[in-house]
Short mmCIF file of C-alpha atoms in Angstrom, two decimals:
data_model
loop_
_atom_site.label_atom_id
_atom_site.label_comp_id
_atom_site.label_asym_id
_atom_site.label_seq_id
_atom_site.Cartn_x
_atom_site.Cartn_y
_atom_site.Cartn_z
CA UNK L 1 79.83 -60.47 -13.45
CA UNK L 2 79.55 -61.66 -17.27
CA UNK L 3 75.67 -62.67 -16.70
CA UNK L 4 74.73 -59.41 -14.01
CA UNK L 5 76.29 -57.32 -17.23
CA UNK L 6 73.96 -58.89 -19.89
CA UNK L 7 70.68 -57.76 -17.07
CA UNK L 8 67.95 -55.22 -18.24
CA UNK L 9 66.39 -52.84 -16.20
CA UNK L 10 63.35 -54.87 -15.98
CA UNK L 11 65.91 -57.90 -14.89
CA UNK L 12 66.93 -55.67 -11.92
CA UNK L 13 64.02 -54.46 -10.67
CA UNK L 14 62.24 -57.96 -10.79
CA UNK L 15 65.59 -58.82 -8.52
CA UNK L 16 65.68 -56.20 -6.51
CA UNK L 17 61.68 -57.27 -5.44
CA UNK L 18 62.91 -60.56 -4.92
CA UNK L 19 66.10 -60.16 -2.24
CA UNK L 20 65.56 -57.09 -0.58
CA UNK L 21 61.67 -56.55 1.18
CA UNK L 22 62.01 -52.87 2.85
CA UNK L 23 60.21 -50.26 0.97
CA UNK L 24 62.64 -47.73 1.03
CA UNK L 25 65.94 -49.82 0.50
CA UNK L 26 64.25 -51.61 -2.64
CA UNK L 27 63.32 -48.46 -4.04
CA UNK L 28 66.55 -46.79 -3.13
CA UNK L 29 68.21 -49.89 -5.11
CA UNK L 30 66.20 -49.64 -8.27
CA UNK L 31 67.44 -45.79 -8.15
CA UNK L 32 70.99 -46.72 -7.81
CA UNK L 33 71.05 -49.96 -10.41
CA UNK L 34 70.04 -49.17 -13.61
CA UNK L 35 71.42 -49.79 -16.72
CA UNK L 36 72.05 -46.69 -17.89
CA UNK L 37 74.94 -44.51 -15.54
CA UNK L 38 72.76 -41.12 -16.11
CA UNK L 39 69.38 -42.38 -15.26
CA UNK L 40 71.76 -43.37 -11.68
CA UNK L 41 70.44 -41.05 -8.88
CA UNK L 42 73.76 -38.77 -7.44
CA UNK L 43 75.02 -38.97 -4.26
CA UNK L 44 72.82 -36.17 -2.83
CA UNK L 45 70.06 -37.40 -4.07
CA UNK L 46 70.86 -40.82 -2.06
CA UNK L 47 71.16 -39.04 0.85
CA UNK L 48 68.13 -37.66 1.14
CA UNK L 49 66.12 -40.58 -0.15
CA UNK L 50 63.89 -41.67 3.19
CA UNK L 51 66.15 -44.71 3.48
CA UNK L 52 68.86 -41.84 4.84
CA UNK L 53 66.09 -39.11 6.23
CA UNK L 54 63.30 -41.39 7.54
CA UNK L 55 61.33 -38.69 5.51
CA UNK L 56 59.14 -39.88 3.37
CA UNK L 57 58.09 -38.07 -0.18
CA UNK L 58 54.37 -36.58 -0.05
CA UNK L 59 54.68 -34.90 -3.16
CA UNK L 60 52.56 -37.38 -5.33
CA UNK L 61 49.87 -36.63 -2.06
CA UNK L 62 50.48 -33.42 -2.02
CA UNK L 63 49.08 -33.03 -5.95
CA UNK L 64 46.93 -35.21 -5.12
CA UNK L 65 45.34 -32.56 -2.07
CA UNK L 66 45.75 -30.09 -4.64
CA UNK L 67 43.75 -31.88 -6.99
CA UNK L 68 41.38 -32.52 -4.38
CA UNK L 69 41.13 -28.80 -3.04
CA UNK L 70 40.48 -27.88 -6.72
CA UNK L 71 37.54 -30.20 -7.22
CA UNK L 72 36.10 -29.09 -3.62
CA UNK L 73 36.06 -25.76 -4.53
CA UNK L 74 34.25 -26.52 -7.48
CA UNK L 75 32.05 -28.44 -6.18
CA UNK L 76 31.73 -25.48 -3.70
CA UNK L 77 30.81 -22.96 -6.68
CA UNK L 78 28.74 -25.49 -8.22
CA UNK L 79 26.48 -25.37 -4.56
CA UNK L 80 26.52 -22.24 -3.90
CA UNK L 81 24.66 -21.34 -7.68
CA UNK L 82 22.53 -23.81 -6.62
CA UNK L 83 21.84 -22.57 -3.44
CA UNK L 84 21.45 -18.95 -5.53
CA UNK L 85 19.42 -20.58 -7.91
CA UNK L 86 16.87 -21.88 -5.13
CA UNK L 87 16.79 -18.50 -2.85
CA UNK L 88 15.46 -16.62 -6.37
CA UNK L 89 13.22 -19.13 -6.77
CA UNK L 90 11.62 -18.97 -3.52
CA UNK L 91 11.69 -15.91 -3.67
CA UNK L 92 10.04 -15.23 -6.94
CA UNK L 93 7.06 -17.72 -5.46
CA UNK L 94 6.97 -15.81 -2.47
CA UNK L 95 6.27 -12.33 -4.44
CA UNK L 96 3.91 -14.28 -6.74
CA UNK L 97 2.26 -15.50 -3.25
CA UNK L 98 2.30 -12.03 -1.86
CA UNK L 99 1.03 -10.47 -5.46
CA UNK L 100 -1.58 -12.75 -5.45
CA UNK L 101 -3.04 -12.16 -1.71
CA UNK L 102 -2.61 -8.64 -2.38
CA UNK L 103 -4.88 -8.97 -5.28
CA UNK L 104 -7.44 -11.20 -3.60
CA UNK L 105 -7.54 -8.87 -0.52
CA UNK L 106 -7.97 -5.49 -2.94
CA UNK L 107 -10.80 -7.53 -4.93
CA UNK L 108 -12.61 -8.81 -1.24
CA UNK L 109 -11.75 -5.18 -0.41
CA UNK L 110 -13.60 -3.93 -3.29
CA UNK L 111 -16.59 -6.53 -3.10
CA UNK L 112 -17.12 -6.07 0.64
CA UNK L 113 -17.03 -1.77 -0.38
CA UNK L 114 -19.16 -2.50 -3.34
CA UNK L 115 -22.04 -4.58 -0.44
CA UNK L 116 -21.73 -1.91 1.80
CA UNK L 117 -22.86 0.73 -0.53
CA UNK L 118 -25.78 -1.36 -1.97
CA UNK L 119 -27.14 -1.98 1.59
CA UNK L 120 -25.80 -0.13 3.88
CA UNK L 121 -25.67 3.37 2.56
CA UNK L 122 -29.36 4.59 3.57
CA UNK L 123 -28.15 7.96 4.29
CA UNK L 124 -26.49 10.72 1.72
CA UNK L 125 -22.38 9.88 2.15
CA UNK L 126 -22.00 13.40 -0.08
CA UNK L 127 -21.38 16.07 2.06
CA UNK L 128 -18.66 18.75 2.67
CA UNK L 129 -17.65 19.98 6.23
CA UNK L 130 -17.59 23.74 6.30
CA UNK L 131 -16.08 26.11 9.37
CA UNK L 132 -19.50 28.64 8.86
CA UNK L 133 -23.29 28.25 9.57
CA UNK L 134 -24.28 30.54 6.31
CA UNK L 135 -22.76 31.77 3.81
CA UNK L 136 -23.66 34.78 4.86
CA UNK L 137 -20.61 34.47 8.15
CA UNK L 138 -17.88 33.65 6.14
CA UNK L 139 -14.56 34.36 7.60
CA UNK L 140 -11.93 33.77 4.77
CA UNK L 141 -9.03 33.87 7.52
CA UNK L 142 -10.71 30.96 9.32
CA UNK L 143 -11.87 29.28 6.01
CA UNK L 144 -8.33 28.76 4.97
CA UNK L 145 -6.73 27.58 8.77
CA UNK L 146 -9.76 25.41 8.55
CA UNK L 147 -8.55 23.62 5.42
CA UNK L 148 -4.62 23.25 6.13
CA UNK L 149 -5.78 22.01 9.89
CA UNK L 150 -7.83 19.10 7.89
CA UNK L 151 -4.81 18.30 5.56
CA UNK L 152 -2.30 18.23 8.77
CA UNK L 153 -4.92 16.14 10.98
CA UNK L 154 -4.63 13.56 8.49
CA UNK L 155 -0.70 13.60 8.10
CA UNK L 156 -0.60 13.20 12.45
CA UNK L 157 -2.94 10.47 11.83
CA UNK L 158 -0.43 8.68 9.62
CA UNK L 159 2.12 7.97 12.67
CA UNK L 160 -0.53 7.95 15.34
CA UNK L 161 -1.62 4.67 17.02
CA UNK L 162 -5.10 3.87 19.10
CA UNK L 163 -6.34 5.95 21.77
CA UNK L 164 -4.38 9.53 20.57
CA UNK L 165 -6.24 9.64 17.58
CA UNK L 166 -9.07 11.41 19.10
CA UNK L 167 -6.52 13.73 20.67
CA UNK L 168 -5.49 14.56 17.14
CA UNK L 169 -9.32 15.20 15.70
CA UNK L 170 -9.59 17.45 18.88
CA UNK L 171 -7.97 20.50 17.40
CA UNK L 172 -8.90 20.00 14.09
CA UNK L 173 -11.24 23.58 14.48
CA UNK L 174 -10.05 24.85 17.57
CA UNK L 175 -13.05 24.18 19.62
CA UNK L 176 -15.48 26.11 17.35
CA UNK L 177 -17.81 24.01 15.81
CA UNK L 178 -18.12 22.90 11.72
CA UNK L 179 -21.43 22.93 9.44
CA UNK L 180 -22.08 20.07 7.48
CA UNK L 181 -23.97 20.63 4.59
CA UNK L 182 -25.42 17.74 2.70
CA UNK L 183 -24.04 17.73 -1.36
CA UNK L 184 -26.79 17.53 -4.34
CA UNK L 185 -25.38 14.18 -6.11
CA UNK L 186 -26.97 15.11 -9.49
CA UNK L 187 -26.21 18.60 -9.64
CA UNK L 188 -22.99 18.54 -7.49
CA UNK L 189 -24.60 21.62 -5.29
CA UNK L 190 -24.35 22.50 -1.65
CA UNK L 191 -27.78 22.21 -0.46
CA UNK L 192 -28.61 25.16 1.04
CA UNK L 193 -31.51 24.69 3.92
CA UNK L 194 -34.85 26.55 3.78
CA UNK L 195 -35.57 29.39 6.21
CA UNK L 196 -37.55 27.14 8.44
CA UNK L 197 -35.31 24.37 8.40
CA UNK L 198 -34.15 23.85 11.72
CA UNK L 199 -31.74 20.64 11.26
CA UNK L 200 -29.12 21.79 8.18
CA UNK L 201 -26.43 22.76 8.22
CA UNK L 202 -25.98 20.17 11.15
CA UNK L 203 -23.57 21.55 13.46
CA UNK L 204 -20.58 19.28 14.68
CA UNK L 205 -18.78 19.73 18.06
CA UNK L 206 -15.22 19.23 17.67
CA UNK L 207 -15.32 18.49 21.46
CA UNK L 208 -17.64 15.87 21.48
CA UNK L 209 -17.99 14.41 17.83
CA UNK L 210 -14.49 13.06 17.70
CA UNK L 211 -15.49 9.80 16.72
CA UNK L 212 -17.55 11.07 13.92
CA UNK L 213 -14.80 13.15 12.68
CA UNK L 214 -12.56 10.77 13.12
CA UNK L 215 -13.76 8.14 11.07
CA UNK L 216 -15.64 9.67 8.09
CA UNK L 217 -12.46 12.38 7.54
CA UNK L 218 -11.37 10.47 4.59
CA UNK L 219 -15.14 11.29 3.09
CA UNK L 220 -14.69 15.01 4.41
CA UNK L 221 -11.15 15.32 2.28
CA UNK L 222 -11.96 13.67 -0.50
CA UNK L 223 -15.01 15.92 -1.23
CA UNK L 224 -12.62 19.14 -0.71
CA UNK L 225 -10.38 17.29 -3.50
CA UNK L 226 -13.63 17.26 -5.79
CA UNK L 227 -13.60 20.68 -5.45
CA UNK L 228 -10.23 21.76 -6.76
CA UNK L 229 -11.42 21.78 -9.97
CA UNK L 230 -14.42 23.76 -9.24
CA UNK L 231 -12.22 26.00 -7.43
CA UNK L 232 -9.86 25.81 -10.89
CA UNK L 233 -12.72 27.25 -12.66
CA UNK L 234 -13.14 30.32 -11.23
CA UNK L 235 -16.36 31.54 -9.83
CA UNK L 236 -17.75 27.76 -10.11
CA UNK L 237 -17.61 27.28 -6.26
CA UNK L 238 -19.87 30.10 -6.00
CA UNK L 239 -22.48 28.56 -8.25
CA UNK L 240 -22.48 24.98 -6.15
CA UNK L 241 -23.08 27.16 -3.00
CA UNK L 242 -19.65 26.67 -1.20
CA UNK L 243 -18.85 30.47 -1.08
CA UNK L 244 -21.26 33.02 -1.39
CA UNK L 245 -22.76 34.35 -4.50
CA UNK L 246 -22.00 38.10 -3.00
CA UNK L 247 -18.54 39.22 -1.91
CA UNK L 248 -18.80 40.60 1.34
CA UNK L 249 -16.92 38.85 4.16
CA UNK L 250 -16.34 39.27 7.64
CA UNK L 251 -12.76 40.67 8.49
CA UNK L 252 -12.72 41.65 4.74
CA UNK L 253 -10.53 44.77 4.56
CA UNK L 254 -12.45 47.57 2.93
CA UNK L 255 -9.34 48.27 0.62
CA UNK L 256 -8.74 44.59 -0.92
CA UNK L 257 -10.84 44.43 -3.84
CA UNK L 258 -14.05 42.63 -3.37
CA UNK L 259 -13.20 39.22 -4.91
CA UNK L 260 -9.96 39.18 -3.57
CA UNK L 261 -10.84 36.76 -1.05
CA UNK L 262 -13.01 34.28 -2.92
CA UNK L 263 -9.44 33.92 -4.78
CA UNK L 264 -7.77 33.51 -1.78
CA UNK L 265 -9.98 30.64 -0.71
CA UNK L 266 -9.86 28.68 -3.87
CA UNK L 267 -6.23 29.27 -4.09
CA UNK L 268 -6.09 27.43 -0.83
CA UNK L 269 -8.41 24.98 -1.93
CA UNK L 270 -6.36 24.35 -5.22
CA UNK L 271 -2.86 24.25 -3.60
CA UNK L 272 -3.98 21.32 -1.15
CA UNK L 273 -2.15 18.27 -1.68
CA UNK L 274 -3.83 14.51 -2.42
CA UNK L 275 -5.65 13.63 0.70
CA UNK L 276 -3.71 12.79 3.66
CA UNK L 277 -6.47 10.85 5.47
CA UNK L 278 -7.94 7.92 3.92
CA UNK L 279 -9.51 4.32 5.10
CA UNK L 280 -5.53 2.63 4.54
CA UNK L 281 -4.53 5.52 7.52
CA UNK L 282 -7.29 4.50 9.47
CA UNK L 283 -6.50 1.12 9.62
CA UNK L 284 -2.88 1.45 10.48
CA UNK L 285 -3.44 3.76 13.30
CA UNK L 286 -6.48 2.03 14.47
CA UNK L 287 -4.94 -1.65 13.70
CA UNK L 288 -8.45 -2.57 11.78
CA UNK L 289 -9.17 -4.38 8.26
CA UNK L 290 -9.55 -1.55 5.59
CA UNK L 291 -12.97 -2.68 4.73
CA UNK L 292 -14.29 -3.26 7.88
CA UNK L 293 -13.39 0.48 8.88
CA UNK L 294 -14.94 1.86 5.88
CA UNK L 295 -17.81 -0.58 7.35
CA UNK L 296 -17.74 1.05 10.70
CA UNK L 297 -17.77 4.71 9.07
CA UNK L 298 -20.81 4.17 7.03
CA UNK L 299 -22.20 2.86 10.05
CA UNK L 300 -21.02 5.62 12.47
CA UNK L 301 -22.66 8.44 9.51
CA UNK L 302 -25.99 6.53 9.70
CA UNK L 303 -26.24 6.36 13.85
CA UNK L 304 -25.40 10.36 13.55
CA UNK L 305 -27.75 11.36 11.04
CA UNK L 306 -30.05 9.30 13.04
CA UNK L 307 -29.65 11.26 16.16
CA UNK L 308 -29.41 14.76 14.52
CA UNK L 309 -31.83 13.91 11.88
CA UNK L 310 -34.13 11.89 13.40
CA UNK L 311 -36.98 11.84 10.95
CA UNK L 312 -34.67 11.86 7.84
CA UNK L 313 -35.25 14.94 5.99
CA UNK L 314 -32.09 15.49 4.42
CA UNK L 315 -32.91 18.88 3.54
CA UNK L 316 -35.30 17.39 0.60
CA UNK L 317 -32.94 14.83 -0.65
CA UNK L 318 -34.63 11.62 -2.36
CA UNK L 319 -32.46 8.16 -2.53
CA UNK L 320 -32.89 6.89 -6.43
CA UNK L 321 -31.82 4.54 -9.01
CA UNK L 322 -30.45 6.13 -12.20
CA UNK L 323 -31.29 4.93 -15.31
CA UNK L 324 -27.40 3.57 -14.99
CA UNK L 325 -28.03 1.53 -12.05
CA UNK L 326 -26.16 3.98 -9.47
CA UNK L 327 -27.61 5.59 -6.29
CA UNK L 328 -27.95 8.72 -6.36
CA UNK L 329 -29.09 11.42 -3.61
CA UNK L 330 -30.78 14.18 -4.83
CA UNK L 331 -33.70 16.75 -5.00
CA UNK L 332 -33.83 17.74 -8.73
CA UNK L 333 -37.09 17.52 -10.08
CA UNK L 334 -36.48 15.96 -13.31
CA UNK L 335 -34.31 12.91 -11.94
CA UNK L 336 -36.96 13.15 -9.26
CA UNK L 337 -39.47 12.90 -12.25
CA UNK L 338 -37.42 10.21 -14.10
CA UNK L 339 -37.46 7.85 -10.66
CA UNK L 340 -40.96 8.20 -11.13
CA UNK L 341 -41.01 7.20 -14.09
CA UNK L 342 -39.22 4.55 -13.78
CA UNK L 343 -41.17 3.18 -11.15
CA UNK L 344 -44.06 3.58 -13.22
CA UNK L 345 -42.58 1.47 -15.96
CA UNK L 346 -41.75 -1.37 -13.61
CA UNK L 347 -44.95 -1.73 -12.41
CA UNK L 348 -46.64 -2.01 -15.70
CA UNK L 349 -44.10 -4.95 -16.54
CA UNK L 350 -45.31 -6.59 -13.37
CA UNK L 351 -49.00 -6.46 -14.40
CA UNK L 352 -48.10 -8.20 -17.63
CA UNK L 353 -46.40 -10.90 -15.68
CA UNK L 354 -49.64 -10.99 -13.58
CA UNK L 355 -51.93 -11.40 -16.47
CA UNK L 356 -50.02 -13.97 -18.24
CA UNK L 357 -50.16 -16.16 -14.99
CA UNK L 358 -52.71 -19.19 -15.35
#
């Protein structure tokens, strides 16, 4: 008893390892002898040691699951900003992908445009679509339904798909037929045909020209957004030869005062919205490439001047070169005069070539 008293707790436990082998007891024995009578477990504390339960203490695991959940879950975080990080990312390349088709497709768009109107445009592509053979049979009533049927042709057209757009163009004039009068390029007027010519204004069944009207109606709106700001001007649409120079008018009220109705029309004109039929609606309802629509236009205008004017008059318009390189349809005399010009110039630079030849 002397030598156990003079033991340290170090003494004890180095014991303790040495006689008794079960986990629990040996640790329940280092509880119970130590050297100091507080640092002694109680007697409900011994009871529900595992030695007594057969329970054994998880609570260093359980921190250590704690710990673990804690680092999961920021390991977690860390993938998900990852994950975050690489969805913008793709992202951001796919818009700069998309961006950069877009841009190539506008410019092929453009270039393929720009070839067609160098060489295929051999007929005038200015032109305005009017519901009257002269000016002289105007009907302001039918004038303005004329121009609010074109605007809602093209907004049916937007949510139409194949074969019902020609139902569409079908109504655009009731049956009756429209005028088309070819468009002075240099001088922005009307051309207004002689008394013997016999071909313009060429007159365009809305029974049986659907196809025509169909695919050059983006070239018949945009010319009736040219004029809003003739019509803007007052009086101006009467000096390009859209409306009479005169005021009289069929179904013209004798009371309204004699202008009355040329305001009406431009009013009409003016309050039309942008263009609701363009080459973009085409191709959605007619599932085509832009370009190659605009293609198939010019080409559809050529075949039909071809079989309405078959020896090309174009009521005395002349295809030129301006001075600025453009092509220009017109029968002014003095462009008419410059072209000549022109051509006269070239071919004095070619006989200078020729002479300087060996």
């Amino acid at each position: 008893m002397h030598k156990a008293a003079t033991w340290t707790d170090e003494k004890l436990r180095q014991r303790i390892d040495t006689f008794i082998v079960g986990e629990d007891a040996n640790d329940l024995v280092k509880r119970l002898l130590v050297v100091d009578p507080t640092e002694r477990w109680s007697a409900t504390a011994v009871l529900n040691h595992p030695y007594f339960t057969g329970i054994k203490d998880t609570s260093a695991l359980t921190d250590a699951m704690e710990e673990l959940v804690q680092n999961q879950a920021k390991v977690l975080s860390s993938l998900s900003e990852l994950h975050e990080g690489e969805i913008l990312r793709h992202e951001t390349q796919e818009k700069s992908v998309t961006e950069i088709n877009t841009a190539f497709l506008n410019l092929q768009n453009e270039v393929v445009s720009g070839l067609l109107e160098a060489f295929e445009v051999s007929v005038p592509t200015s032109f305005v679509v009017l519901p009257y053979q002269s000016l002289d049979d105007v009907n302001p009533a039918k004038f303005i339904s004329f121009l609010a049927n074109l605007w809602n042709t093209g907004k049916k057209l937007q949510t139409a798909k194949g074969s019902g757009v020609c139902a569409i163009v079908s109504h655009l004039s009731a049956g009756d037929p429209l005028y088309l009068y070819l468009i002075d390029e240099e001088t922005g007027k009307v051309v207004l045909p002689s008394a013997d010519d016999t071909i313009y204004p060429i007159a365009i069944s809305t029974r049986d020209d659907h196809s025509f009207l169909l695919m050059n109606l983006p070239f018949i709106q945009s010319t009736f957004k040219s004029l809003k700001k003739a019509a803007a001007a007052g009086r101006l649409l009467q000096r390009l030869h859209v409306l009479p120079s005169s005021t009289s008018a069929k179904e013209k009220k004798p009371e309204i005062a004699n202008n009355d109705w040329i305001k009406a029309v431009e009013r009409a004109i003016i309050d039309q919205s942008e263009p609701t039929a363009s080459f973009e609606v085409l191709h959605e309802a007619l599932d085509e490439p832009v370009a190659f629509v605009q293609g198939a236009a010019l080409r559809e205008l050529k075949q039909w001047f071809a079989k309405n004017d078959p020896t090309s008059s174009f009521a005395g318009l002349k295809r030129v070169i301006s001075n600025q390189g453009r092509v220009v349809w017109t029968a002014d005399a003095r462009f008419l005069a410059e072209e000549a010009t022109i051509q006269l110039t070239l071919e004095r630079i070619r006989e200078k070539f020729n002479q300087n030849e060996p």
